[in-house]
Short mmCIF file of C-alpha atoms in Angstrom, two decimals:
data_model
loop_
_atom_site.label_atom_id
_atom_site.label_comp_id
_atom_site.label_asym_id
_atom_site.label_seq_id
_atom_site.Cartn_x
_atom_site.Cartn_y
_atom_site.Cartn_z
CA MET A 1 13.27 10.27 -52.47
CA ASN A 2 12.08 11.29 -49.35
CA PHE A 3 8.80 13.69 -48.94
CA PHE A 4 8.76 15.83 -46.34
CA TYR A 5 5.67 17.36 -44.98
CA THR A 6 7.09 20.63 -44.43
CA PHE A 7 4.37 22.52 -42.76
CA LEU A 8 4.33 26.22 -43.51
CA LEU A 9 1.96 28.51 -41.89
CA VAL A 10 2.34 31.18 -44.01
CA GLY A 11 0.13 34.28 -44.56
CA ILE A 12 -1.79 34.63 -47.92
CA VAL A 13 0.88 37.28 -49.34
CA GLU A 14 3.88 34.80 -48.89
CA PHE A 15 2.17 31.98 -50.49
CA LEU A 16 1.16 34.26 -53.54
CA LYS A 17 4.85 35.11 -54.13
CA PHE A 18 4.94 31.02 -54.97
CA ASN A 19 1.96 30.54 -56.96
CA PRO A 20 0.19 34.23 -58.09
CA LEU A 21 -2.88 32.19 -58.85
CA GLY A 22 -3.45 31.16 -55.20
CA TYR A 23 -3.58 27.52 -55.88
CA VAL A 24 -2.31 24.59 -54.58
CA PRO A 25 -0.51 22.48 -54.78
CA VAL A 26 2.96 23.95 -55.28
CA LEU A 27 6.33 22.12 -55.25
CA VAL A 28 9.62 23.55 -54.19
CA ASP A 29 12.71 21.45 -55.07
CA GLY A 30 15.94 23.16 -53.67
CA ASP A 31 15.42 26.63 -55.28
CA PHE A 32 13.13 25.95 -58.19
CA VAL A 33 9.30 26.37 -57.64
CA VAL A 34 6.97 24.75 -59.58
CA ALA A 35 3.08 25.16 -59.50
CA ASP A 36 0.15 23.39 -61.07
CA SER A 37 -0.38 19.72 -60.44
CA PHE A 38 0.03 18.81 -63.94
CA ALA A 39 3.31 20.70 -64.39
CA ILE A 40 4.55 19.38 -61.19
CA LEU A 41 3.69 15.93 -62.31
CA LEU A 42 5.73 16.25 -65.42
CA TYR A 43 8.40 17.70 -63.68
CA LEU A 44 8.67 15.09 -61.17
CA GLU A 45 8.59 12.38 -63.94
CA GLU A 46 11.29 13.92 -65.84
CA ASN A 47 13.74 14.69 -63.07
CA TYR A 48 12.87 11.64 -60.75
CA PRO A 49 12.60 8.73 -63.38
CA GLN A 50 11.93 5.86 -60.70
CA HIS A 51 8.43 4.18 -61.01
CA PRO A 52 7.64 5.89 -64.32
CA LEU A 53 4.21 7.60 -64.36
CA LEU A 54 4.00 7.12 -68.04
CA PRO A 55 4.12 3.93 -70.21
CA LYS A 56 6.67 3.76 -72.96
CA ASP A 57 4.42 3.05 -75.51
CA LEU A 58 3.44 6.32 -77.53
CA GLN A 59 -0.15 5.97 -77.69
CA LYS A 60 -0.80 4.62 -74.48
CA ARG A 61 1.04 7.69 -73.09
CA ALA A 62 -1.28 9.70 -75.28
CA LEU A 63 -4.21 7.86 -73.79
CA ASN A 64 -2.94 8.72 -70.10
CA TYR A 65 -2.62 12.39 -71.32
CA GLN A 66 -6.29 12.56 -72.40
CA ALA A 67 -7.47 10.97 -69.37
CA ALA A 68 -5.43 13.25 -67.10
CA ASN A 69 -6.42 16.29 -68.98
CA LEU A 70 -10.04 15.28 -68.87
CA VAL A 71 -9.98 15.64 -65.21
CA SER A 72 -7.59 18.56 -65.18
CA ALA A 73 -9.30 20.93 -67.70
CA ASN A 74 -12.75 19.57 -68.11
CA ILE A 75 -14.10 18.44 -64.57
CA GLN A 76 -11.75 20.09 -61.74
CA PRO A 77 -11.78 23.45 -62.61
CA LEU A 78 -15.29 23.54 -63.09
CA GLN A 79 -16.29 22.38 -59.60
CA ASN A 80 -13.35 23.91 -57.48
CA LEU A 81 -13.79 26.24 -54.59
CA PRO A 82 -13.84 29.57 -56.38
CA VAL A 83 -16.05 28.51 -59.35
CA LEU A 84 -18.72 26.98 -56.55
CA GLY A 85 -18.28 30.54 -54.58
CA TYR A 86 -19.22 32.36 -57.73
CA ILE A 87 -22.31 30.20 -58.24
CA HIS A 88 -23.15 30.13 -54.50
CA GLU A 89 -23.16 33.99 -54.90
CA LYS A 90 -24.89 34.51 -58.05
CA LEU A 91 -27.41 31.60 -58.25
CA GLY A 92 -27.66 30.58 -54.51
CA PRO A 93 -26.35 27.55 -52.57
CA ASP A 94 -28.73 25.08 -53.92
CA GLU A 95 -27.00 25.25 -57.30
CA GLU A 96 -23.59 24.54 -56.31
CA ILE A 97 -23.86 20.50 -55.87
CA PRO A 98 -26.03 20.13 -59.15
CA LEU A 99 -23.58 22.18 -61.26
CA ALA A 100 -20.75 20.22 -59.91
CA GLN A 101 -22.47 16.94 -60.31
CA THR A 102 -22.90 17.92 -64.03
CA HIS A 103 -19.73 18.61 -64.70
CA ILE A 104 -18.32 15.24 -62.99
CA ARG A 105 -20.88 13.31 -64.34
CA LYS A 106 -20.12 14.45 -68.29
CA GLY A 107 -16.69 13.89 -67.51
CA PHE A 108 -17.08 10.43 -65.93
CA ALA A 109 -19.26 9.35 -68.83
CA THR A 110 -16.49 10.46 -71.39
CA LEU A 111 -13.93 8.69 -69.14
CA GLU A 112 -15.94 5.36 -69.41
CA LYS A 113 -15.86 5.55 -73.16
CA LEU A 114 -12.33 6.81 -73.23
CA LEU A 115 -10.92 3.96 -71.41
CA GLU A 116 -13.41 1.52 -72.36
CA ASN A 117 -11.02 -0.70 -74.58
CA TYR A 118 -7.93 0.00 -72.42
CA ALA A 119 -8.73 -0.50 -68.73
CA GLY A 120 -7.48 -3.33 -66.81
CA LYS A 121 -6.72 -3.59 -63.23
CA TYR A 122 -6.26 0.10 -63.40
CA ALA A 123 -7.14 2.90 -65.87
CA THR A 124 -5.17 2.32 -69.02
CA GLY A 125 -4.09 -1.28 -68.20
CA ASN A 126 -2.49 -3.32 -65.26
CA GLU A 127 -0.03 -0.78 -64.14
CA VAL A 128 -0.72 2.40 -62.24
CA PHE A 129 0.07 5.44 -64.58
CA LEU A 130 -0.78 9.42 -64.75
CA ALA A 131 -4.19 8.71 -65.50
CA ASP A 132 -4.92 7.11 -62.31
CA LEU A 133 -2.98 9.76 -60.45
CA PHE A 134 -5.97 12.01 -61.54
CA LEU A 135 -8.49 9.89 -61.73
CA ALA A 136 -8.40 8.58 -57.90
CA PRO A 137 -8.56 11.94 -56.31
CA GLN A 138 -11.53 13.07 -58.64
CA ILE A 139 -13.52 9.93 -57.87
CA ASP A 140 -12.91 10.14 -54.08
CA GLY A 141 -14.14 14.02 -54.06
CA ALA A 142 -17.09 12.96 -56.50
CA VAL A 143 -18.32 10.55 -54.11
CA ARG A 144 -17.74 12.37 -50.63
CA ARG A 145 -18.22 15.92 -51.50
CA PHE A 146 -20.78 15.68 -54.32
CA ASN A 147 -22.67 12.34 -53.97
CA VAL A 148 -22.24 11.22 -57.28
CA ASP A 149 -23.75 8.02 -57.98
CA MET A 150 -20.85 5.73 -58.85
CA SER A 151 -22.84 2.79 -59.98
CA GLU A 152 -23.30 4.50 -63.65
CA TYR A 153 -19.73 4.15 -64.09
CA PRO A 154 -18.59 0.44 -64.04
CA ILE A 155 -14.89 0.90 -64.91
CA LEU A 156 -14.51 3.85 -62.64
CA SER A 157 -15.95 2.28 -59.90
CA ARG A 158 -13.87 -0.96 -60.49
CA ILE A 159 -10.50 0.95 -60.62
CA ASN A 160 -11.45 2.88 -57.47
CA GLU A 161 -11.61 -0.37 -55.36
CA ALA A 162 -8.28 -1.04 -56.97
CA TYR A 163 -6.79 2.52 -55.78
CA LYS A 164 -8.27 1.29 -52.16
CA GLU A 165 -5.72 -1.50 -52.12
CA LEU A 166 -2.63 0.63 -52.81
CA PRO A 167 -1.12 2.13 -49.71
CA ALA A 168 0.51 5.12 -51.99
CA PHE A 169 -2.90 6.16 -53.12
CA GLN A 170 -4.58 5.67 -49.73
CA ASP A 171 -2.06 7.62 -47.64
CA ALA A 172 -2.36 10.25 -49.99
CA MET A 173 -6.03 10.80 -49.55
CA PRO A 174 -7.76 13.81 -47.95
CA GLY A 175 -8.46 11.75 -44.85
CA LYS A 176 -4.81 11.21 -43.94
CA GLN A 177 -2.87 14.19 -44.22
CA PRO A 178 -1.21 16.40 -41.44
CA ASP A 179 -3.83 19.19 -41.71
CA THR A 180 -6.77 17.03 -42.04
CA PRO A 181 -9.32 18.27 -39.45
CA PRO A 182 -10.52 15.88 -36.73
CA GLU A 183 -14.05 15.19 -38.34
CA ALA A 184 -12.80 14.25 -41.56
CA ARG A 185 -9.94 12.10 -40.32
CA ALA A 186 -9.87 8.48 -41.95
CA MET B 1 6.44 5.82 -93.20
CA ALA B 2 5.43 4.88 -96.80
CA SER B 3 3.70 1.66 -97.33
CA GLY B 4 4.97 -1.27 -99.66
CA THR B 5 2.33 -0.15 -102.34
CA GLY B 6 3.81 3.45 -102.66
CA GLU B 7 0.77 5.02 -101.33
CA VAL B 8 1.12 8.36 -99.56
CA SER B 9 2.31 7.91 -95.95
CA LYS B 10 -0.65 7.69 -93.24
CA LYS B 11 -2.33 11.17 -93.26
CA LEU B 12 -2.93 13.16 -90.39
CA LYS B 13 -6.57 14.47 -90.13
CA LEU B 14 -7.78 17.43 -87.76
CA TYR B 15 -11.25 17.98 -86.68
CA SER B 16 -11.07 21.61 -86.15
CA ASN B 17 -13.14 24.86 -85.73
CA TRP B 18 -12.08 28.22 -86.99
CA ARG B 19 -12.46 30.13 -83.97
CA SER B 20 -11.54 27.35 -81.26
CA SER B 21 -8.21 28.31 -79.38
CA CYS B 22 -7.68 24.80 -78.72
CA SER B 23 -7.64 23.97 -82.12
CA CYS B 24 -5.60 26.87 -82.97
CA ARG B 25 -2.66 25.45 -80.55
CA VAL B 26 -2.53 22.24 -82.83
CA ARG B 27 -2.87 23.99 -85.76
CA ILE B 28 0.29 25.85 -85.03
CA ALA B 29 2.14 22.79 -83.86
CA LEU B 30 1.29 21.41 -87.19
CA LYS B 31 2.79 24.17 -89.31
CA LEU B 32 5.91 24.36 -87.05
CA LYS B 33 6.54 20.50 -87.38
CA GLY B 34 5.79 20.94 -91.04
CA LEU B 35 3.12 17.92 -90.93
CA ASP B 36 0.41 18.02 -93.63
CA TYR B 37 -2.98 17.36 -92.77
CA GLU B 38 -6.64 16.96 -93.59
CA TYR B 39 -8.76 20.17 -92.14
CA ILE B 40 -12.03 18.59 -91.01
CA ALA B 41 -14.35 21.49 -90.05
CA ILE B 42 -16.79 20.98 -87.16
CA ASN B 43 -19.34 23.67 -86.93
CA LEU B 44 -19.77 24.45 -83.34
CA LEU B 45 -22.85 26.61 -83.57
CA LYS B 46 -24.53 24.30 -85.48
CA GLY B 47 -23.75 21.25 -83.49
CA ASP B 48 -21.53 19.14 -85.42
CA GLN B 49 -19.79 18.28 -82.24
CA LYS B 50 -22.84 16.54 -81.20
CA SER B 51 -23.38 14.17 -84.06
CA PRO B 52 -23.17 10.45 -83.20
CA GLU B 53 -19.99 10.00 -85.79
CA PHE B 54 -18.09 12.67 -83.99
CA LEU B 55 -18.84 11.52 -80.52
CA LYS B 56 -17.59 8.23 -81.49
CA PHE B 57 -14.21 10.10 -81.76
CA ASN B 58 -14.57 12.36 -78.67
CA PRO B 59 -17.43 11.37 -76.43
CA LEU B 60 -16.87 14.80 -74.86
CA GLY B 61 -17.72 16.57 -77.84
CA TYR B 62 -14.91 19.05 -78.19
CA VAL B 63 -12.57 19.69 -80.94
CA PRO B 64 -9.66 19.60 -81.66
CA VAL B 65 -9.23 15.67 -82.63
CA LEU B 66 -6.34 14.19 -84.44
CA VAL B 67 -6.53 11.41 -86.38
CA ASP B 68 -3.31 9.42 -87.02
CA GLY B 69 -3.62 6.58 -89.07
CA ASP B 70 -5.95 4.68 -87.25
CA PHE B 71 -5.16 6.30 -83.75
CA VAL B 72 -7.42 8.97 -82.23
CA VAL B 73 -6.29 11.54 -79.86
CA ALA B 74 -8.62 14.11 -78.62
CA ASP B 75 -7.98 17.16 -76.14
CA SER B 76 -5.20 19.53 -77.35
CA PHE B 77 -2.83 19.32 -74.46
CA ALA B 78 -2.83 15.46 -75.13
CA ILE B 79 -2.34 16.20 -78.86
CA LEU B 80 0.46 18.57 -78.61
CA LEU B 81 2.29 15.99 -76.32
CA TYR B 82 1.53 12.89 -78.83
CA LEU B 83 2.77 15.22 -81.48
CA GLU B 84 5.91 15.95 -79.65
CA GLU B 85 6.73 12.38 -78.81
CA ASN B 86 5.83 11.04 -82.40
CA TYR B 87 7.29 13.91 -84.59
CA PRO B 88 10.21 15.37 -82.79
CA GLN B 89 11.37 17.89 -85.47
CA HIS B 90 11.32 21.42 -84.57
CA PRO B 91 10.89 20.52 -80.84
CA LEU B 92 7.90 22.05 -78.79
CA LEU B 93 9.92 21.83 -75.41
CA PRO B 94 13.29 22.91 -74.59
CA LYS B 95 15.79 20.39 -73.19
CA ASP B 96 16.30 22.23 -69.68
CA LEU B 97 14.09 20.52 -67.26
CA GLN B 98 13.32 23.50 -65.45
CA LYS B 99 12.27 25.28 -68.59
CA ARG B 100 10.29 22.32 -69.73
CA ALA B 101 8.26 22.96 -66.07
CA LEU B 102 7.93 26.56 -67.01
CA ASN B 103 6.32 25.74 -70.14
CA TYR B 104 3.95 23.11 -68.60
CA GLN B 105 2.90 25.54 -66.13
CA ALA B 106 1.94 28.47 -68.49
CA ALA B 107 0.34 26.11 -70.94
CA ASN B 108 -1.88 24.66 -68.16
CA LEU B 109 -2.53 28.08 -66.72
CA VAL B 110 -4.28 28.63 -70.25
CA SER B 111 -5.50 25.24 -70.60
CA ALA B 112 -7.13 24.46 -67.11
CA ASN B 113 -7.61 27.82 -65.52
CA ILE B 114 -8.29 30.13 -68.18
CA GLN B 115 -9.91 28.51 -71.31
CA PRO B 116 -12.51 25.97 -69.74
CA LEU B 117 -14.17 28.80 -67.71
CA GLN B 118 -14.85 30.84 -70.73
CA ASN B 119 -15.50 28.24 -73.37
CA LEU B 120 -19.06 27.90 -75.41
CA PRO B 121 -20.74 25.42 -73.12
CA VAL B 122 -19.68 27.60 -69.91
CA LEU B 123 -20.71 31.03 -71.63
CA GLY B 124 -24.04 29.25 -72.57
CA TYR B 125 -24.81 28.19 -69.00
CA ILE B 126 -24.27 31.62 -67.82
CA HIS B 127 -26.14 33.32 -70.59
CA GLU B 128 -29.03 30.85 -69.84
CA LYS B 129 -29.03 31.28 -65.60
CA LEU B 130 -27.68 34.99 -65.44
CA GLY B 131 -28.70 36.44 -68.95
CA PRO B 132 -26.25 37.63 -72.04
CA ASP B 133 -24.96 40.41 -69.74
CA GLU B 134 -23.11 38.44 -67.56
CA GLU B 135 -21.28 36.36 -70.42
CA ILE B 136 -18.46 38.95 -71.23
CA PRO B 137 -17.67 40.20 -67.63
CA LEU B 138 -17.24 36.60 -66.50
CA ALA B 139 -14.99 35.77 -69.18
CA GLN B 140 -12.90 39.05 -68.90
CA THR B 141 -12.54 37.85 -64.99
CA HIS B 142 -11.07 34.72 -65.72
CA ILE B 143 -8.69 35.82 -68.67
CA ARG B 144 -7.75 39.00 -66.50
CA LYS B 145 -6.73 36.81 -63.60
CA GLY B 146 -4.89 34.24 -65.68
CA PHE B 147 -3.07 36.98 -67.73
CA ALA B 148 -1.97 38.78 -64.52
CA THR B 149 -0.59 35.40 -63.17
CA LEU B 150 1.07 34.61 -66.48
CA GLU B 151 2.91 38.24 -66.18
CA LYS B 152 4.12 37.12 -62.83
CA LEU B 153 5.04 33.69 -64.06
CA LEU B 154 6.93 34.79 -67.06
CA GLU B 155 8.62 37.74 -65.50
CA ASN B 156 12.06 36.62 -65.04
CA TYR B 157 12.03 34.42 -68.28
CA ALA B 158 10.62 35.96 -71.19
CA GLY B 159 12.47 37.10 -74.05
CA LYS B 160 11.38 37.49 -77.44
CA TYR B 161 8.75 34.66 -76.82
CA ALA B 162 7.16 33.46 -73.52
CA THR B 163 9.85 31.59 -72.03
CA GLY B 164 12.98 32.88 -74.00
CA ASN B 165 14.02 33.57 -77.38
CA GLU B 166 12.69 30.44 -79.06
CA VAL B 167 9.08 29.65 -79.29
CA PHE B 168 7.75 26.60 -77.33
CA LEU B 169 4.61 25.02 -75.99
CA ALA B 170 3.69 27.96 -73.93
CA ASP B 171 3.70 30.14 -76.97
CA LEU B 172 1.00 27.74 -78.64
CA PHE B 173 -0.99 28.11 -75.65
CA LEU B 174 -0.69 31.96 -75.21
CA ALA B 175 -0.90 32.97 -79.02
CA PRO B 176 -4.71 31.91 -79.46
CA GLN B 177 -5.65 32.91 -75.86
CA ILE B 178 -4.46 36.24 -76.46
CA ASP B 179 -6.17 36.57 -79.59
CA GLY B 180 -9.57 35.34 -78.56
CA ALA B 181 -9.19 37.72 -75.22
CA VAL B 182 -8.74 40.82 -77.56
CA ARG B 183 -11.24 39.92 -80.47
CA ARG B 184 -13.86 38.25 -78.79
CA PHE B 185 -13.88 39.53 -75.11
CA ASN B 186 -12.30 43.17 -75.43
CA VAL B 187 -9.61 42.38 -72.79
CA ASP B 188 -7.46 45.73 -72.53
CA MET B 189 -4.16 44.36 -72.97
CA SER B 190 -2.07 47.26 -71.77
CA GLU B 191 -2.24 45.95 -68.22
CA TYR B 192 -0.13 42.97 -69.63
CA PRO B 193 3.05 44.37 -71.08
CA ILE B 194 5.00 40.71 -71.42
CA LEU B 195 1.96 39.23 -72.95
CA SER B 196 1.38 42.29 -75.35
CA ARG B 197 5.19 42.10 -76.44
CA ILE B 198 5.29 38.46 -77.20
CA ASN B 199 1.83 38.64 -79.18
CA GLU B 200 3.37 41.39 -81.15
CA ALA B 201 6.17 38.79 -81.91
CA TYR B 202 3.67 36.15 -82.71
CA LYS B 203 2.25 38.39 -85.47
CA GLU B 204 5.62 38.11 -87.07
CA LEU B 205 5.35 34.28 -87.49
CA PRO B 206 3.89 32.48 -90.42
CA ALA B 207 3.21 29.54 -88.65
CA PHE B 208 1.42 31.30 -85.94
CA GLN B 209 -0.69 33.72 -88.28
CA ASP B 210 -1.67 30.99 -90.73
CA ALA B 211 -3.15 28.97 -87.88
CA MET B 212 -5.23 32.01 -86.67
CA PRO B 213 -9.22 31.87 -86.60
CA GLY B 214 -9.18 34.40 -89.74
CA LYS B 215 -7.27 32.04 -91.90
CA GLN B 216 -9.34 28.67 -91.75
CA PRO B 217 -11.05 26.76 -94.23
CA ASP B 218 -14.41 27.11 -92.36
CA THR B 219 -13.79 30.92 -91.38
CA PRO B 220 -17.08 32.64 -92.41
CA PRO B 221 -16.62 35.21 -94.81
CA GLU B 222 -17.29 38.34 -92.30
CA ALA B 223 -14.30 36.96 -90.01
CA ARG B 224 -11.83 36.37 -92.72
CA ALA B 225 -8.47 38.02 -92.49
#
């Protein structure tokens, strides 16, 4: 499947028609629109079965769902732009990073325990699955934006090094996108 | 699957709290699929979720946790997908791939964009840093934003229930969230006609009503329905 990078310079009003919540990402497939990364990933998995994102084993699938949702519901929404903006406004800029770190560190500690008996080269074994797609960006953001010390998370540190060897992951990272500002370009 | 000795087939256990909307989602699913389970109450206000025994089950310290034989699954979204894949009776997802995506979106709107921003730990943080008077307004802000989005998302799809005339995954997330919004956070539902209407439909379904906070083994007397 070809991924086009369609660079739509749309105004906010147009974008909100796609996703009333006003969040990215939004996927448009023909005339069907899917918002929310978790929903998009499951949609892609169900519509484009090549390179499966989920293992066949039902318990391993459950493990991937857990790890994915740990990031999706228990870390990321508690340190995204709107939440940080609210904290900035109510408590001041100095509270932003500590709060983000608190949520990230709690989530990462939980992930270390969750993956303890399962992690291999990647999060849930020796193949890349759904959990890895959630972990790689979260770890990248934790390090680059929130200065989280990864030395306390040996499994996450190790698999993060493995992600750095994968072109599919590296090409997707923030530093390499069409809209990456010059100062952030990798 | 019965064992050779004729013992009871592997039993499901659910670590649950009466008021937890995440636990309610799973309770509904278990009822719809006709699955018996042992209800193990976790008292969140007393801190049961922080005990070493429970943290072994779920290091995050959240309910619900499902135990299926010797396999443990935490996180309601993961549990629901696990139940769907292991116990296919009364499917929680439609066959149509676009309708499935719609259900995933609605479910995750609640799961990632509303509930985590108004759960006990977050409210406790706000209480501590900004005072008790900021708790309900903050919860209402997130709920109202999410509900307004759901109204738009479901506009062209809702029927008797969220995504048509059958109960699917989205409904399992919406029913507890709407219940909590009304009972705990005093959200005025009149601005959300679709959600109001489907909520009335949920009240007619025993699987939903039996799963609600007012009817659990650990419901305190003053909250019993």
